JSON list of N, CA and C in Angstrom, two decimals:
[
{"chain": "A", "resi": 1377, "resn": "UNK", "atom": "N", "xyz": [5.25, -10.00, -23.50]},
{"chain": "A", "resi": 1377, "resn": "UNK", "atom": "CA", "xyz": [5.14, -11.44, -23.52]},
{"chain": "A", "resi": 1377, "resn": "UNK", "atom": "C", "xyz": [5.36, -11.97, -22.11]},
{"chain": "A", "resi": 1378, "resn": "UNK", "atom": "N", "xyz": [4.64, -13.07, -21.77]},
{"chain": "A", "resi": 1378, "resn": "UNK", "atom": "CA", "xyz": [4.74, -13.61, -20.42]},
{"chain": "A", "resi": 1378, "resn": "UNK", "atom": "C", "xyz": [4.83, -15.12, -20.50]},
{"chain": "A", "resi": 1379, "resn": "UNK", "atom": "N", "xyz": [5.76, -15.71, -19.73]},
{"chain": "A", "resi": 1379, "resn": "UNK", "atom": "CA", "xyz": [5.80, -17.16, -19.58]},
{"chain": "A", "resi": 1379, "resn": "UNK", "atom": "C", "xyz": [5.63, -17.46, -18.10]},
{"chain": "A", "resi": 1380, "resn": "UNK", "atom": "N", "xyz": [4.98, -18.59, -17.79]},
{"chain": "A", "resi": 1380, "resn": "UNK", "atom": "CA", "xyz": [4.64, -18.87, -16.40]},
{"chain": "A", "resi": 1380, "resn": "UNK", "atom": "C", "xyz": [4.81, -20.34, -16.09]},
{"chain": "A", "resi": 1381, "resn": "UNK", "atom": "N", "xyz": [5.37, -20.62, -14.90]},
{"chain": "A", "resi": 1381, "resn": "UNK", "atom": "CA", "xyz": [5.35, -21.96, -14.34]},
{"chain": "A", "resi": 1381, "resn": "UNK", "atom": "C", "xyz": [4.54, -21.87, -13.05]},
{"chain": "A", "resi": 1382, "resn": "UNK", "atom": "N", "xyz": [4.54, -22.90, -12.25]},
{"chain": "A", "resi": 1382, "resn": "UNK", "atom": "CA", "xyz": [3.68, -22.94, -11.07]},
{"chain": "A", "resi": 1382, "resn": "UNK", "atom": "C", "xyz": [3.92, -21.78, -10.11]},
{"chain": "A", "resi": 1383, "resn": "UNK", "atom": "N", "xyz": [5.16, -21.42, -9.85]},
{"chain": "A", "resi": 1383, "resn": "UNK", "atom": "CA", "xyz": [5.45, -20.38, -8.87]},
{"chain": "A", "resi": 1383, "resn": "UNK", "atom": "C", "xyz": [6.36, -19.29, -9.43]},
{"chain": "A", "resi": 1384, "resn": "UNK", "atom": "N", "xyz": [6.32, -19.08, -10.74]},
{"chain": "A", "resi": 1384, "resn": "UNK", "atom": "CA", "xyz": [7.28, -18.21, -11.39]},
{"chain": "A", "resi": 1384, "resn": "UNK", "atom": "C", "xyz": [6.65, -17.62, -12.66]},
{"chain": "A", "resi": 1385, "resn": "UNK", "atom": "N", "xyz": [6.82, -16.32, -12.86]},
{"chain": "A", "resi": 1385, "resn": "UNK", "atom": "CA", "xyz": [6.34, -15.67, -14.08]},
{"chain": "A", "resi": 1385, "resn": "UNK", "atom": "C", "xyz": [7.49, -14.82, -14.62]},
{"chain": "A", "resi": 1386, "resn": "UNK", "atom": "N", "xyz": [7.77, -14.96, -15.91]},
{"chain": "A", "resi": 1386, "resn": "UNK", "atom": "CA", "xyz": [8.81, -14.15, -16.53]},
{"chain": "A", "resi": 1386, "resn": "UNK", "atom": "C", "xyz": [8.15, -13.18, -17.51]},
{"chain": "A", "resi": 1387, "resn": "UNK", "atom": "N", "xyz": [8.56, -11.91, -17.43]},
{"chain": "A", "resi": 1387, "resn": "UNK", "atom": "CA", "xyz": [8.01, -10.86, -18.28]},
{"chain": "A", "resi": 1387, "resn": "UNK", "atom": "C", "xyz": [9.12, -10.37, -19.21]},
{"chain": "A", "resi": 1388, "resn": "UNK", "atom": "N", "xyz": [8.80, -10.31, -20.50]},
{"chain": "A", "resi": 1388, "resn": "UNK", "atom": "CA", "xyz": [9.69, -9.70, -21.50]},
{"chain": "A", "resi": 1388, "resn": "UNK", "atom": "C", "xyz": [8.94, -8.49, -22.05]},
{"chain": "A", "resi": 1389, "resn": "UNK", "atom": "N", "xyz": [9.48, -7.31, -21.83]},
{"chain": "A", "resi": 1389, "resn": "UNK", "atom": "CA", "xyz": [8.80, -6.07, -22.19]},
{"chain": "A", "resi": 1389, "resn": "UNK", "atom": "C", "xyz": [9.23, -5.62, -23.58]},
{"chain": "A", "resi": 1390, "resn": "UNK", "atom": "N", "xyz": [8.27, -5.58, -24.49]},
{"chain": "A", "resi": 1390, "resn": "UNK", "atom": "CA", "xyz": [8.55, -5.07, -25.83]},
{"chain": "A", "resi": 1390, "resn": "UNK", "atom": "C", "xyz": [8.01, -3.65, -26.00]},
{"chain": "A", "resi": 1391, "resn": "UNK", "atom": "N", "xyz": [7.04, -3.28, -25.16]},
{"chain": "A", "resi": 1391, "resn": "UNK", "atom": "CA", "xyz": [6.44, -1.95, -25.20]},
{"chain": "A", "resi": 1391, "resn": "UNK", "atom": "C", "xyz": [6.56, -1.34, -23.79]},
{"chain": "A", "resi": 1392, "resn": "UNK", "atom": "N", "xyz": [7.53, -0.46, -23.56]},
{"chain": "A", "resi": 1392, "resn": "UNK", "atom": "CA", "xyz": [7.74, 0.09, -22.22]},
{"chain": "A", "resi": 1392, "resn": "UNK", "atom": "C", "xyz": [6.50, 0.74, -21.60]},
{"chain": "A", "resi": 1393, "resn": "UNK", "atom": "N", "xyz": [5.58, 1.22, -22.42]},
{"chain": "A", "resi": 1393, "resn": "UNK", "atom": "CA", "xyz": [4.36, 1.84, -21.90]},
{"chain": "A", "resi": 1393, "resn": "UNK", "atom": "C", "xyz": [3.47, 0.82, -21.19]},
{"chain": "A", "resi": 1394, "resn": "UNK", "atom": "N", "xyz": [3.66, -0.46, -21.46]},
{"chain": "A", "resi": 1394, "resn": "UNK", "atom": "CA", "xyz": [2.85, -1.52, -20.85]},
{"chain": "A", "resi": 1394, "resn": "UNK", "atom": "C", "xyz": [3.52, -2.18, -19.66]},
{"chain": "A", "resi": 1395, "resn": "UNK", "atom": "N", "xyz": [4.70, -1.73, -19.25]},
{"chain": "A", "resi": 1395, "resn": "UNK", "atom": "CA", "xyz": [5.47, -2.39, -18.19]},
{"chain": "A", "resi": 1395, "resn": "UNK", "atom": "C", "xyz": [4.63, -2.61, -16.94]},
{"chain": "A", "resi": 1396, "resn": "UNK", "atom": "N", "xyz": [4.02, -1.56, -16.41]},
{"chain": "A", "resi": 1396, "resn": "UNK", "atom": "CA", "xyz": [3.30, -1.70, -15.14]},
{"chain": "A", "resi": 1396, "resn": "UNK", "atom": "C", "xyz": [2.06, -2.57, -15.29]},
{"chain": "A", "resi": 1397, "resn": "UNK", "atom": "N", "xyz": [1.43, -2.52, -16.43]},
{"chain": "A", "resi": 1397, "resn": "UNK", "atom": "CA", "xyz": [0.28, -3.39, -16.69]},
{"chain": "A", "resi": 1397, "resn": "UNK", "atom": "C", "xyz": [0.70, -4.86, -16.66]},
{"chain": "A", "resi": 1398, "resn": "UNK", "atom": "N", "xyz": [1.82, -5.17, -17.33]},
{"chain": "A", "resi": 1398, "resn": "UNK", "atom": "CA", "xyz": [2.32, -6.55, -17.36]},
{"chain": "A", "resi": 1398, "resn": "UNK", "atom": "C", "xyz": [2.73, -7.03, -15.97]},
{"chain": "A", "resi": 1399, "resn": "UNK", "atom": "N", "xyz": [3.41, -6.16, -15.21]},
{"chain": "A", "resi": 1399, "resn": "UNK", "atom": "CA", "xyz": [3.82, -6.54, -13.86]},
{"chain": "A", "resi": 1399, "resn": "UNK", "atom": "C", "xyz": [2.61, -6.74, -12.95]},
{"chain": "A", "resi": 1400, "resn": "UNK", "atom": "N", "xyz": [1.62, -5.86, -13.04]},
{"chain": "A", "resi": 1400, "resn": "UNK", "atom": "CA", "xyz": [0.41, -6.00, -12.23]},
{"chain": "A", "resi": 1400, "resn": "UNK", "atom": "C", "xyz": [-0.33, -7.29, -12.56]},
{"chain": "A", "resi": 1401, "resn": "UNK", "atom": "N", "xyz": [-0.45, -7.62, -13.84]},
{"chain": "A", "resi": 1401, "resn": "UNK", "atom": "CA", "xyz": [-1.13, -8.85, -14.24]},
{"chain": "A", "resi": 1401, "resn": "UNK", "atom": "C", "xyz": [-0.39, -10.09, -13.73]},
{"chain": "A", "resi": 1402, "resn": "UNK", "atom": "N", "xyz": [0.93, -10.07, -13.82]},
{"chain": "A", "resi": 1402, "resn": "UNK", "atom": "CA", "xyz": [1.73, -11.20, -13.35]},
{"chain": "A", "resi": 1402, "resn": "UNK", "atom": "C", "xyz": [1.60, -11.37, -11.84]},
{"chain": "A", "resi": 1403, "resn": "UNK", "atom": "N", "xyz": [1.65, -10.26, -11.11]},
{"chain": "A", "resi": 1403, "resn": "UNK", "atom": "CA", "xyz": [1.50, -10.32, -9.65]},
{"chain": "A", "resi": 1403, "resn": "UNK", "atom": "C", "xyz": [0.12, -10.86, -9.28]},
{"chain": "A", "resi": 1404, "resn": "UNK", "atom": "N", "xyz": [-0.91, -10.41, -9.96]},
{"chain": "A", "resi": 1404, "resn": "UNK", "atom": "CA", "xyz": [-2.27, -10.89, -9.68]},
{"chain": "A", "resi": 1404, "resn": "UNK", "atom": "C", "xyz": [-2.39, -12.39, -9.92]},
{"chain": "A", "resi": 1405, "resn": "UNK", "atom": "N", "xyz": [-1.75, -12.90, -10.97]},
{"chain": "A", "resi": 1405, "resn": "UNK", "atom": "CA", "xyz": [-1.83, -14.33, -11.25]},
{"chain": "A", "resi": 1405, "resn": "UNK", "atom": "C", "xyz": [-1.12, -15.15, -10.17]},
{"chain": "A", "resi": 1406, "resn": "UNK", "atom": "N", "xyz": [0.00, -14.64, -9.64]},
{"chain": "A", "resi": 1406, "resn": "UNK", "atom": "CA", "xyz": [0.68, -15.35, -8.56]},
{"chain": "A", "resi": 1406, "resn": "UNK", "atom": "C", "xyz": [-0.13, -15.30, -7.27]},
{"chain": "A", "resi": 1407, "resn": "UNK", "atom": "N", "xyz": [-0.81, -14.21, -7.01]},
{"chain": "A", "resi": 1407, "resn": "UNK", "atom": "CA", "xyz": [-1.62, -14.08, -5.79]},
{"chain": "A", "resi": 1407, "resn": "UNK", "atom": "C", "xyz": [-2.81, -15.05, -5.79]},
{"chain": "A", "resi": 1408, "resn": "UNK", "atom": "N", "xyz": [-3.22, -15.52, -6.95]},
{"chain": "A", "resi": 1408, "resn": "UNK", "atom": "CA", "xyz": [-4.33, -16.46, -7.04]},
{"chain": "A", "resi": 1408, "resn": "UNK", "atom": "C", "xyz": [-3.92, -17.89, -6.72]},
{"chain": "A", "resi": 1409, "resn": "UNK", "atom": "N", "xyz": [-2.63, -18.16, -6.65]},
{"chain": "A", "resi": 1409, "resn": "UNK", "atom": "CA", "xyz": [-2.17, -19.51, -6.38]},
{"chain": "A", "resi": 1409, "resn": "UNK", "atom": "C", "xyz": [-2.44, -19.89, -4.93]},
{"chain": "A", "resi": 1410, "resn": "UNK", "atom": "N", "xyz": [-2.87, -21.12, -4.71]},
{"chain": "A", "resi": 1410, "resn": "UNK", "atom": "CA", "xyz": [-3.17, -21.55, -3.34]},
{"chain": "A", "resi": 1410, "resn": "UNK", "atom": "C", "xyz": [-1.89, -21.76, -2.53]},
{"chain": "A", "resi": 1411, "resn": "UNK", "atom": "N", "xyz": [-1.60, -20.84, -1.67]},
{"chain": "A", "resi": 1411, "resn": "UNK", "atom": "CA", "xyz": [-0.44, -20.93, -0.78]},
{"chain": "A", "resi": 1411, "resn": "UNK", "atom": "C", "xyz": [-0.62, -19.93, 0.34]},
{"chain": "A", "resi": 1412, "resn": "UNK", "atom": "N", "xyz": [0.05, -20.15, 1.48]},
{"chain": "A", "resi": 1412, "resn": "UNK", "atom": "CA", "xyz": [-0.10, -19.26, 2.62]},
{"chain": "A", "resi": 1412, "resn": "UNK", "atom": "C", "xyz": [1.22, -19.00, 3.31]},
{"chain": "A", "resi": 1413, "resn": "UNK", "atom": "N", "xyz": [2.31, -19.14, 2.59]},
{"chain": "A", "resi": 1413, "resn": "UNK", "atom": "CA", "xyz": [3.60, -19.04, 3.24]},
{"chain": "A", "resi": 1413, "resn": "UNK", "atom": "C", "xyz": [4.56, -18.08, 2.56]},
{"chain": "A", "resi": 1414, "resn": "UNK", "atom": "N", "xyz": [4.24, -17.61, 1.36]},
{"chain": "A", "resi": 1414, "resn": "UNK", "atom": "CA", "xyz": [5.22, -16.85, 0.59]},
{"chain": "A", "resi": 1414, "resn": "UNK", "atom": "C", "xyz": [4.65, -15.54, 0.08]},
{"chain": "A", "resi": 1415, "resn": "UNK", "atom": "N", "xyz": [5.55, -14.57, -0.02]},
{"chain": "A", "resi": 1415, "resn": "UNK", "atom": "CA", "xyz": [5.23, -13.32, -0.69]},
{"chain": "A", "resi": 1415, "resn": "UNK", "atom": "C", "xyz": [5.75, -13.39, -2.10]},
{"chain": "A", "resi": 1416, "resn": "UNK", "atom": "N", "xyz": [5.80, -12.25, -2.76]},
{"chain": "A", "resi": 1416, "resn": "UNK", "atom": "CA", "xyz": [6.24, -12.21, -4.16]},
{"chain": "A", "resi": 1416, "resn": "UNK", "atom": "C", "xyz": [7.51, -11.38, -4.27]},
{"chain": "A", "resi": 1417, "resn": "UNK", "atom": "N", "xyz": [8.49, -11.93, -4.95]},
{"chain": "A", "resi": 1417, "resn": "UNK", "atom": "CA", "xyz": [9.75, -11.24, -5.20]},
{"chain": "A", "resi": 1417, "resn": "UNK", "atom": "C", "xyz": [9.80, -10.89, -6.68]},
{"chain": "A", "resi": 1418, "resn": "UNK", "atom": "N", "xyz": [9.94, -9.60, -6.98]},
{"chain": "A", "resi": 1418, "resn": "UNK", "atom": "CA", "xyz": [10.06, -9.11, -8.36]},
{"chain": "A", "resi": 1418, "resn": "UNK", "atom": "C", "xyz": [11.53, -8.80, -8.60]},
{"chain": "A", "resi": 1419, "resn": "UNK", "atom": "N", "xyz": [12.10, -9.43, -9.61]},
{"chain": "A", "resi": 1419, "resn": "UNK", "atom": "CA", "xyz": [13.51, -9.22, -9.94]},
{"chain": "A", "resi": 1419, "resn": "UNK", "atom": "C", "xyz": [13.62, -8.58, -11.32]},
{"chain": "A", "resi": 1420, "resn": "UNK", "atom": "N", "xyz": [14.32, -7.46, -11.37]},
{"chain": "A", "resi": 1420, "resn": "UNK", "atom": "CA", "xyz": [14.59, -6.81, -12.65]},
{"chain": "A", "resi": 1420, "resn": "UNK", "atom": "C", "xyz": [15.96, -7.29, -13.11]},
{"chain": "A", "resi": 1421, "resn": "UNK", "atom": "N", "xyz": [15.99, -8.03, -14.21]},
{"chain": "A", "resi": 1421, "resn": "UNK", "atom": "CA", "xyz": [17.24, -8.54, -14.77]},
{"chain": "A", "resi": 1421, "resn": "UNK", "atom": "C", "xyz": [17.87, -7.49, -15.68]},
{"chain": "A", "resi": 1422, "resn": "UNK", "atom": "N", "xyz": [17.04, -6.80, -16.42]},
{"chain": "A", "resi": 1422, "resn": "UNK", "atom": "CA", "xyz": [17.44, -5.66, -17.24]},
{"chain": "A", "resi": 1422, "resn": "UNK", "atom": "C", "xyz": [16.15, -4.90, -17.54]},
{"chain": "A", "resi": 1423, "resn": "UNK", "atom": "N", "xyz": [16.20, -3.76, -18.21]},
{"chain": "A", "resi": 1423, "resn": "UNK", "atom": "CA", "xyz": [14.98, -2.96, -18.40]},
{"chain": "A", "resi": 1423, "resn": "UNK", "atom": "C", "xyz": [13.87, -3.67, -19.19]},
{"chain": "A", "resi": 1424, "resn": "UNK", "atom": "N", "xyz": [14.19, -4.79, -19.81]},
{"chain": "A", "resi": 1424, "resn": "UNK", "atom": "CA", "xyz": [13.21, -5.48, -20.65]},
{"chain": "A", "resi": 1424, "resn": "UNK", "atom": "C", "xyz": [12.84, -6.87, -20.15]},
{"chain": "A", "resi": 1425, "resn": "UNK", "atom": "N", "xyz": [13.44, -7.33, -19.03]},
{"chain": "A", "resi": 1425, "resn": "UNK", "atom": "CA", "xyz": [13.16, -8.68, -18.52]},
{"chain": "A", "resi": 1425, "resn": "UNK", "atom": "C", "xyz": [13.02, -8.65, -17.01]},
{"chain": "A", "resi": 1426, "resn": "UNK", "atom": "N", "xyz": [11.89, -9.16, -16.55]},
{"chain": "A", "resi": 1426, "resn": "UNK", "atom": "CA", "xyz": [11.56, -9.22, -15.13]},
{"chain": "A", "resi": 1426, "resn": "UNK", "atom": "C", "xyz": [11.10, -10.62, -14.78]},
{"chain": "A", "resi": 1427, "resn": "UNK", "atom": "N", "xyz": [11.37, -11.04, -13.55]},
{"chain": "A", "resi": 1427, "resn": "UNK", "atom": "CA", "xyz": [10.88, -12.30, -13.04]},
{"chain": "A", "resi": 1427, "resn": "UNK", "atom": "C", "xyz": [10.09, -12.03, -11.78]},
{"chain": "A", "resi": 1428, "resn": "UNK", "atom": "N", "xyz": [8.92, -12.63, -11.66]},
{"chain": "A", "resi": 1428, "resn": "UNK", "atom": "CA", "xyz": [8.12, -12.57, -10.44]},
{"chain": "A", "resi": 1428, "resn": "UNK", "atom": "C", "xyz": [8.01, -14.00, -9.93]},
{"chain": "A", "resi": 1429, "resn": "UNK", "atom": "N", "xyz": [8.28, -14.19, -8.65]},
{"chain": "A", "resi": 1429, "resn": "UNK", "atom": "CA", "xyz": [8.26, -15.54, -8.09]},
{"chain": "A", "resi": 1429, "resn": "UNK", "atom": "C", "xyz": [7.76, -15.51, -6.66]},
{"chain": "A", "resi": 1430, "resn": "UNK", "atom": "N", "xyz": [7.07, -16.60, -6.28]},
{"chain": "A", "resi": 1430, "resn": "UNK", "atom": "CA", "xyz": [6.73, -16.78, -4.88]},
{"chain": "A", "resi": 1430, "resn": "UNK", "atom": "C", "xyz": [8.02, -17.05, -4.13]},
{"chain": "A", "resi": 1431, "resn": "UNK", "atom": "N", "xyz": [8.18, -16.42, -2.97]},
{"chain": "A", "resi": 1431, "resn": "UNK", "atom": "CA", "xyz": [9.42, -16.55, -2.21]},
{"chain": "A", "resi": 1431, "resn": "UNK", "atom": "C", "xyz": [9.11, -16.59, -0.72]},
{"chain": "A", "resi": 1432, "resn": "UNK", "atom": "N", "xyz": [9.63, -17.61, -0.04]},
{"chain": "A", "resi": 1432, "resn": "UNK", "atom": "CA", "xyz": [9.43, -17.67, 1.40]},
{"chain": "A", "resi": 1432, "resn": "UNK", "atom": "C", "xyz": [10.33, -16.68, 2.14]},
{"chain": "A", "resi": 1433, "resn": "UNK", "atom": "N", "xyz": [11.21, -15.99, 1.42]},
{"chain": "A", "resi": 1433, "resn": "UNK", "atom": "CA", "xyz": [12.04, -14.93, 2.01]},
{"chain": "A", "resi": 1433, "resn": "UNK", "atom": "C", "xyz": [11.26, -13.62, 2.10]},
{"chain": "A", "resi": 1434, "resn": "UNK", "atom": "N", "xyz": [10.10, -13.56, 1.45]},
{"chain": "A", "resi": 1434, "resn": "UNK", "atom": "CA", "xyz": [9.24, -12.38, 1.48]},
{"chain": "A", "resi": 1434, "resn": "UNK", "atom": "C", "xyz": [8.00, -12.76, 2.31]},
{"chain": "A", "resi": 1435, "resn": "UNK", "atom": "N", "xyz": [7.65, -11.95, 3.30]},
{"chain": "A", "resi": 1435, "resn": "UNK", "atom": "CA", "xyz": [6.48, -12.28, 4.12]},
{"chain": "A", "resi": 1435, "resn": "UNK", "atom": "C", "xyz": [5.20, -12.41, 3.27]},
{"chain": "A", "resi": 1436, "resn": "UNK", "atom": "N", "xyz": [4.35, -13.34, 3.67]},
{"chain": "A", "resi": 1436, "resn": "UNK", "atom": "CA", "xyz": [3.08, -13.56, 2.99]},
{"chain": "A", "resi": 1436, "resn": "UNK", "atom": "C", "xyz": [2.30, -12.25, 2.89]},
{"chain": "A", "resi": 1437, "resn": "UNK", "atom": "N", "xyz": [1.76, -11.99, 1.70]},
{"chain": "A", "resi": 1437, "resn": "UNK", "atom": "CA", "xyz": [0.97, -10.79, 1.48]},
{"chain": "A", "resi": 1437, "resn": "UNK", "atom": "C", "xyz": [1.77, -9.57, 1.05]},
{"chain": "A", "resi": 1438, "resn": "UNK", "atom": "N", "xyz": [3.10, -9.69, 0.99]},
{"chain": "A", "resi": 1438, "resn": "UNK", "atom": "CA", "xyz": [3.95, -8.57, 0.59]},
{"chain": "A", "resi": 1438, "resn": "UNK", "atom": "C", "xyz": [4.59, -8.84, -0.76]},
{"chain": "A", "resi": 1439, "resn": "UNK", "atom": "N", "xyz": [5.01, -7.76, -1.41]},
{"chain": "A", "resi": 1439, "resn": "UNK", "atom": "CA", "xyz": [5.78, -7.84, -2.65]},
{"chain": "A", "resi": 1439, "resn": "UNK", "atom": "C", "xyz": [7.03, -7.02, -2.46]},
{"chain": "A", "resi": 1440, "resn": "UNK", "atom": "N", "xyz": [8.17, -7.60, -2.79]},
{"chain": "A", "resi": 1440, "resn": "UNK", "atom": "CA", "xyz": [9.45, -6.89, -2.69]},
{"chain": "A", "resi": 1440, "resn": "UNK", "atom": "C", "xyz": [10.16, -6.93, -4.04]},
{"chain": "A", "resi": 1441, "resn": "UNK", "atom": "N", "xyz": [11.05, -5.97, -4.23]},
{"chain": "A", "resi": 1441, "resn": "UNK", "atom": "CA", "xyz": [11.76, -5.85, -5.49]},
{"chain": "A", "resi": 1441, "resn": "UNK", "atom": "C", "xyz": [13.26, -5.98, -5.29]},
{"chain": "A", "resi": 1442, "resn": "UNK", "atom": "N", "xyz": [13.93, -6.50, -6.31]},
{"chain": "A", "resi": 1442, "resn": "UNK", "atom": "CA", "xyz": [15.39, -6.48, -6.34]},
{"chain": "A", "resi": 1442, "resn": "UNK", "atom": "C", "xyz": [15.81, -6.19, -7.77]},
{"chain": "A", "resi": 1443, "resn": "UNK", "atom": "N", "xyz": [16.93, -5.50, -7.91]},
{"chain": "A", "resi": 1443, "resn": "UNK", "atom": "CA", "xyz": [17.43, -5.12, -9.23]},
{"chain": "A", "resi": 1443, "resn": "UNK", "atom": "C", "xyz": [18.80, -5.78, -9.42]},
{"chain": "A", "resi": 1444, "resn": "UNK", "atom": "N", "xyz": [18.93, -6.54, -10.50]},
{"chain": "A", "resi": 1444, "resn": "UNK", "atom": "CA", "xyz": [20.21, -7.19, -10.80]},
{"chain": "A", "resi": 1444, "resn": "UNK", "atom": "C", "xyz": [21.04, -6.39, -11.78]},
{"chain": "A", "resi": 1445, "resn": "UNK", "atom": "N", "xyz": [20.40, -5.45, -12.48]},
{"chain": "A", "resi": 1445, "resn": "UNK", "atom": "CA", "xyz": [21.17, -4.65, -13.46]},
{"chain": "A", "resi": 1445, "resn": "UNK", "atom": "C", "xyz": [21.00, -3.18, -13.19]}
]
């Protein structure tokens, strides 16, 4: 399942086999947004919940990860 706002996508994983597909789709949707200043920060909250967000702390064109759990 995926919920999305303008600069933020939240992923809830119910099928672990689809994790990378869901993350790739969410990243692709953020890359389509008109902006030229932010990269994408992927945050793992737990094994079943991830947040992807545009972040000016990440260089444009890059994706970085952080793990909270």
